Amino acid sequence: MNSERIKVIISKVRAKDTVLDVGCDHGYTSILLKKNKLCKQVYASEISANALEYAKANFKKNHVHIKTFLSDGFKDIPVFFDTAIIAGMGTNTILNILNDVKAPHKIIIASNNNYYLLRKSLNAMGYKIITEEAVWENNHYYVILLCIKEYQRLTEKELLYGISNNDDYYQYQLDMRKKIIPQVPFSKKWQLLKECRDLKRLIERK
Ligand SMILES: C[S@@+](CC[C@H](N)C(=O)[O-])C[C@H]1O[C@@H](n2cnc3c(N)ncnc32)[C@H](O)[C@@H]1O
């Protein structure tokens, strides 16, 4: 349960929130919210019956009572919630879950991939990214987004590199691009070189 990523996720929750932890798996996020009384109510859901049983066993072990639901995204959630945590999934799965009338006002998202598509689609779906935090864990950066239903159109650069304002994360993105430049076809090199220049500027801006 000692995950920096989960700590950042739960730091976005407020006392007034009624939270649905979508794809709870091990259930640690829900357990931390409940044990530390960080929100008004927490529910946990899973698409996988096995994962849900795993979460229930962990709830029992940790002496917390959390109502659970077997559900694909929001489809079979019969209770009210105003905040959803959707973490540890790919962008396409997250976007499929959000493409539902039950999608709440506030969402906390931690995708595993394709952040450009995620940011762009969130804006198109009517969500504003209020904060973005990049957390280094298990040799990987996880980007955690706090969003509310409000108009926003990020610029192309903000969509590409994010709005974390974290120079270490920008440097990481720069290093990743530099690494693949020799392997990509000539037609794609110029775009990567342009992105490297943008990232250098972001890092040197202060
Ligand atoms: C890697 S785990 C992430 C667990 C936890 N949320 C975290 O961030 O540490 C992803 C979980 O999402 C669940 N999942 C995938 N698609 C889902 C969907 N459409 N609705 C609900 N849960 C889903 C999977 O069954 C899996 O247990």
Coordinates of N, CA and C in Angstrom, one line a residue, residues 56-179:
K56 N -12.4 -7.5 -1.9 CA -13.2 -7.8 -0.7 C -12.4 -8.5 0.4
A57 N -11.5 -9.4 0.0 CA -10.6 -10.1 1.0 C -9.7 -9.0 1.7
N58 N -9.2 -8.1 0.9 CA -8.3 -7.1 1.5 C -9.1 -6.1 2.4
F59 N -10.4 -5.8 2.0 CA -11.2 -5.0 2.9 C -11.4 -5.7 4.2
K60 N -11.6 -7.0 4.2 CA -11.9 -7.7 5.4 C -10.6 -7.7 6.3
K61 N -9.5 -8.0 5.6 CA -8.2 -8.0 6.3 C -7.9 -6.7 7.0
N62 N -8.3 -5.6 6.4 CA -8.1 -4.3 6.9 C -9.2 -3.7 7.7
H63 N -10.2 -4.6 8.0 CA -11.3 -4.2 8.9 C -12.0 -2.9 8.4
V64 N -12.3 -2.9 7.1 CA -13.0 -1.7 6.6 C -14.3 -2.3 5.8
H65 N -15.4 -1.5 6.0 CA -16.6 -1.9 5.3 C -16.8 -1.0 4.1
I66 N -16.6 -1.6 2.9 CA -16.8 -0.8 1.7 C -17.7 -1.5 0.7
K67 N -18.7 -0.9 0.3 CA -19.7 -1.5 -0.6 C -19.1 -1.7 -2.0
T68 N -19.2 -2.8 -2.6 CA -18.6 -3.1 -3.9 C -19.6 -3.4 -5.0
F69 N -19.2 -3.2 -6.2 CA -20.1 -3.5 -7.4 C -19.3 -4.2 -8.5
L70 N -19.9 -5.2 -9.1 CA -19.3 -5.8 -10.3 C -19.9 -5.0 -11.5
S71 N -19.0 -4.3 -12.2 CA -19.6 -3.4 -13.2 C -18.5 -3.1 -14.2
D72 N -18.9 -3.0 -15.5 CA -18.1 -2.4 -16.5 C -18.2 -0.9 -16.4
G73 N -17.2 -0.2 -16.0 CA -17.2 1.2 -15.8 C -18.4 1.6 -14.9
F74 N -19.2 2.6 -15.4 CA -20.3 3.1 -14.5 C -21.6 2.3 -14.8
K75 N -21.6 1.4 -15.7 CA -22.8 0.8 -16.2 C -23.8 0.2 -15.1
D76 N -23.2 -0.6 -14.2 CA -24.0 -1.2 -13.2 C -23.8 -0.6 -11.8
I77 N -23.6 0.7 -11.7 CA -23.4 1.3 -10.4 C -24.8 1.9 -10.0
P78 N -25.4 1.4 -9.0 CA -26.8 1.9 -8.6 C -26.8 3.0 -7.6
V79 N -25.6 3.4 -7.1 CA -25.5 4.5 -6.1 C -25.0 5.8 -6.7
F80 N -25.3 6.8 -5.9 CA -24.8 8.2 -6.3 C -23.3 8.3 -6.0
F81 N -22.6 8.9 -6.9 CA -21.2 9.3 -6.7 C -20.9 10.6 -7.4
D82 N -20.0 11.4 -6.9 CA -19.7 12.7 -7.6 C -18.3 12.7 -8.0
T83 N -17.5 11.7 -7.6 CA -16.1 11.7 -7.9 C -15.7 10.2 -8.3
A84 N -15.0 10.1 -9.4 CA -14.5 8.8 -9.8 C -13.0 8.8 -9.9
I85 N -12.4 7.7 -9.4 CA -11.0 7.4 -9.5 C -10.9 6.3 -10.6
I86 N -10.1 6.6 -11.6 CA -10.0 5.6 -12.7 C -8.5 5.5 -12.9
A87 N -7.8 4.5 -12.3 CA -6.4 4.4 -12.3 C -5.9 3.0 -12.7
G88 N -4.7 3.1 -13.3 CA -4.0 1.8 -13.6 C -4.5 1.1 -14.8
M89 N -5.2 1.9 -15.7 CA -5.7 1.3 -17.0 C -5.1 2.1 -18.2
G90 N -5.3 1.6 -19.4 CA -4.9 2.3 -20.5 C -5.9 3.4 -20.9
T91 N -5.4 4.4 -21.7 CA -6.2 5.5 -22.1 C -7.5 5.1 -22.8
N92 N -7.4 4.1 -23.7 CA -8.7 3.7 -24.4 C -9.7 3.2 -23.5
T93 N -9.3 2.4 -22.5 CA -10.3 1.8 -21.5 C -10.9 3.0 -20.7
I94 N -10.0 3.9 -20.3 CA -10.5 5.1 -19.5 C -11.5 5.9 -20.3
L95 N -11.2 6.1 -21.5 CA -12.1 6.9 -22.4 C -13.4 6.2 -22.6
N96 N -13.4 4.9 -22.8 CA -14.6 4.1 -22.9 C -15.5 4.2 -21.6
I97 N -14.8 4.2 -20.5 CA -15.6 4.3 -19.2 C -16.2 5.6 -19.1
L98 N -15.5 6.7 -19.5 CA -16.0 8.0 -19.4 C -17.1 8.4 -20.4
N99 N -17.1 7.6 -21.4 CA -18.1 7.9 -22.5 C -19.5 7.3 -22.0
D100 N -20.0 7.9 -21.0 CA -21.2 7.4 -20.3 C -21.9 8.6 -19.6
V101 N -23.2 8.6 -19.7 CA -24.0 9.7 -19.1 C -23.7 9.8 -17.6
K102 N -23.3 8.7 -17.0 CA -23.1 8.7 -15.5 C -21.7 9.2 -15.1
A103 N -20.9 9.6 -16.1 CA -19.6 10.1 -15.8 C -19.7 11.4 -14.9
P104 N -19.1 11.4 -13.7 CA -19.3 12.4 -12.7 C -18.6 13.7 -13.0
H105 N -18.9 14.7 -12.2 CA -18.3 16.1 -12.3 C -16.8 16.1 -12.1
K106 N -16.3 15.2 -11.1 CA -14.9 15.2 -10.8 C -14.3 13.9 -11.1
I107 N -13.1 13.8 -11.7 CA -12.5 12.6 -12.0 C -11.0 12.7 -11.7
I108 N -10.5 11.6 -11.2 CA -9.0 11.5 -10.9 C -8.5 10.3 -11.7
I109 N -7.6 10.6 -12.6 CA -7.2 9.7 -13.6 C -5.7 9.4 -13.6
A110 N -5.4 8.1 -13.6 CA -4.0 7.7 -13.8 C -3.9 6.7 -14.9
S111 N -3.6 7.1 -16.1 CA -3.5 6.2 -17.2 C -2.1 5.6 -17.3
N112 N -2.0 4.5 -18.0 CA -0.7 3.9 -18.3 C 0.0 4.3 -19.6
N113 N -0.8 5.0 -20.4 CA -0.2 5.2 -21.8 C -0.9 6.4 -22.5
N114 N -0.4 6.8 -23.6 CA -1.1 7.7 -24.6 C -1.7 9.0 -23.9
Y115 N -0.8 9.7 -23.3 CA -1.3 10.9 -22.6 C -1.8 12.0 -23.5
Y116 N -1.2 12.1 -24.7 CA -1.7 13.1 -25.7 C -3.2 12.9 -26.0
L117 N -3.5 11.6 -26.4 CA -4.9 11.3 -26.7 C -5.8 11.5 -25.5
L118 N -5.3 11.2 -24.3 CA -6.1 11.3 -23.1 C -6.4 12.8 -22.8
R119 N -5.4 13.6 -22.8 CA -5.6 15.1 -22.6 C -6.6 15.6 -23.6
K120 N -6.3 15.3 -24.9 CA -7.1 15.9 -26.0 C -8.6 15.4 -25.8
S121 N -8.8 14.1 -25.6 CA -10.2 13.6 -25.5 C -10.9 14.1 -24.2
L122 N -10.1 14.3 -23.1 CA -10.8 14.9 -21.9 C -11.4 16.2 -22.2
N123 N -10.6 17.1 -22.9 CA -11.0 18.4 -23.3 C -12.2 18.3 -24.2
A124 N -12.2 17.4 -25.1 CA -13.3 17.2 -26.1 C -14.6 16.7 -25.4
M125 N -14.4 16.0 -24.3 CA -15.5 15.4 -23.6 C -16.1 16.4 -22.6
G126 N -15.4 17.6 -22.5 CA -15.9 18.7 -21.6 C -15.3 18.7 -20.2
Y127 N -14.1 18.0 -20.1 CA -13.4 18.1 -18.8 C -12.2 19.0 -18.9
K128 N -12.0 19.7 -17.8 CA -10.8 20.6 -17.7 C -9.8 19.9 -16.8
I129 N -8.5 19.9 -17.2 CA -7.5 19.3 -16.4 C -7.0 20.4 -15.4
I130 N -7.3 20.2 -14.2 CA -6.9 21.3 -13.2 C -5.5 21.1 -12.8
T131 N -5.1 19.9 -12.4 CA -3.7 19.7 -12.0 C -3.3 18.4 -12.7
E132 N -2.0 18.4 -12.9 CA -1.3 17.2 -13.5 C 0.0 17.0 -12.7
E133 N 0.1 15.7 -12.2 CA 1.3 15.4 -11.4 C 2.0 14.2 -12.0
A134 N 3.3 14.3 -12.2 CA 4.0 13.1 -12.7 C 4.8 12.5 -11.5
V135 N 4.5 11.2 -11.3 CA 5.1 10.5 -10.2 C 6.0 9.4 -10.7
W136 N 7.3 9.3 -10.2 CA 8.2 8.3 -10.6 C 8.1 7.1 -9.7
E137 N 7.7 6.0 -10.3 CA 7.5 4.7 -9.5 C 7.8 3.5 -10.4
N138 N 8.5 2.6 -9.9 CA 8.8 1.3 -10.6 C 9.4 1.6 -12.0
N139 N 10.4 2.6 -12.0 CA 11.1 2.9 -13.2 C 10.2 3.5 -14.3
H140 N 9.2 4.2 -13.9 CA 8.2 4.6 -14.9 C 7.6 5.9 -14.3
Y141 N 7.2 6.9 -15.2 CA 6.5 8.0 -14.8 C 5.0 7.8 -14.9
Y142 N 4.2 8.0 -13.9 CA 2.8 7.9 -13.9 C 2.2 9.3 -13.9
V143 N 1.3 9.6 -14.8 CA 0.8 11.0 -14.8 C -0.6 10.9 -14.2
I144 N -0.8 11.8 -13.2 CA -2.1 11.8 -12.5 C -2.8 13.1 -12.7
L145 N -4.0 13.0 -13.3 CA -4.8 14.1 -13.7 C -6.0 14.3 -12.8
L146 N -6.2 15.5 -12.3 CA -7.4 15.9 -11.6 C -8.2 16.7 -12.5
C147 N -9.5 16.3 -12.8 CA -10.3 17.0 -13.8 C -11.7 17.3 -13.2
I148 N -12.3 18.4 -13.7 CA -13.7 18.6 -13.4 C -14.4 19.0 -14.8
K149 N -15.7 18.9 -14.7 CA -16.5 19.2 -15.9 C -16.5 20.7 -16.1
E150 N -15.7 21.2 -17.0 CA -15.6 22.6 -17.4 C -14.9 22.7 -18.7
Y151 N -15.1 23.8 -19.4 CA -14.5 24.0 -20.7 C -13.0 24.3 -20.6
Q152 N -12.2 23.6 -21.5 CA -10.8 23.9 -21.6 C -10.3 23.5 -22.9
R153 N -9.5 24.3 -23.5 CA -8.8 23.8 -24.7 C -7.3 24.0 -24.5
L154 N -6.6 22.9 -24.2 CA -5.1 23.1 -24.0 C -4.5 23.3 -25.4
T155 N -3.3 23.9 -25.4 CA -2.6 24.1 -26.6 C -2.0 22.8 -27.1
E156 N -1.6 22.8 -28.3 CA -1.0 21.5 -28.8 C 0.3 21.1 -28.0
K157 N 1.0 22.1 -27.5 CA 2.2 21.8 -26.7 C 1.8 21.2 -25.3
E158 N 0.7 21.8 -24.8 CA 0.3 21.3 -23.5 C -0.3 19.9 -23.6
L159 N -1.0 19.7 -24.7 CA -1.5 18.3 -25.0 C -0.4 17.3 -25.1
L160 N 0.7 17.7 -25.8 CA 1.8 16.8 -26.0 C 2.7 16.5 -24.8
Y161 N 3.1 17.6 -24.0 CA 4.0 17.5 -22.9 C 3.4 17.6 -21.6
G162 N 2.1 17.9 -21.5 CA 1.4 18.0 -20.3 C 1.6 19.4 -19.6
I163 N 0.9 19.5 -18.4 CA 0.9 20.8 -17.7 C 1.5 20.6 -16.3
S164 N 2.3 19.6 -16.2 CA 2.8 19.2 -14.8 C 3.8 20.3 -14.3
N165 N 4.5 21.0 -15.1 CA 5.5 22.0 -14.7 C 6.6 21.3 -14.0
N166 N 6.8 20.0 -14.3 CA 7.9 19.2 -13.6 C 9.0 19.0 -14.5
D167 N 10.2 19.7 -14.3 CA 11.3 19.7 -15.2 C 11.9 18.3 -15.3
D168 N 11.9 17.5 -14.2 CA 12.4 16.1 -14.3 C 11.6 15.3 -15.3
Y169 N 10.2 15.5 -15.3 CA 9.4 14.8 -16.2 C 9.6 15.3 -17.6
Y170 N 9.8 16.6 -17.8 CA 10.1 17.1 -19.2 C 11.4 16.5 -19.7
Q171 N 12.4 16.5 -18.7 CA 13.7 15.9 -19.1 C 13.6 14.4 -19.5
Y172 N 12.8 13.7 -18.8 CA 12.5 12.3 -19.1 C 11.9 12.1 -20.5
Q173 N 10.9 13.0 -20.8 CA 10.3 13.0 -22.1 C 11.3 13.3 -23.2
L174 N 12.2 14.2 -22.9 CA 13.2 14.6 -23.9 C 14.2 13.4 -24.1
D175 N 14.6 12.8 -23.0 CA 15.5 11.6 -23.1 C 14.9 10.5 -23.9
M176 N 13.6 10.2 -23.7 CA 12.9 9.2 -24.4 C 12.9 9.4 -25.9
R177 N 12.7 10.7 -26.2 CA 12.7 11.0 -27.7 C 14.1 10.9 -28.3
K178 N 15.1 11.4 -27.5 CA 16.4 11.3 -28.1 C 16.8 9.9 -28.3
K179 N 16.4 9.0 -27.5 CA 16.7 7.6 -27.5 C 16.2 7.0 -28.8

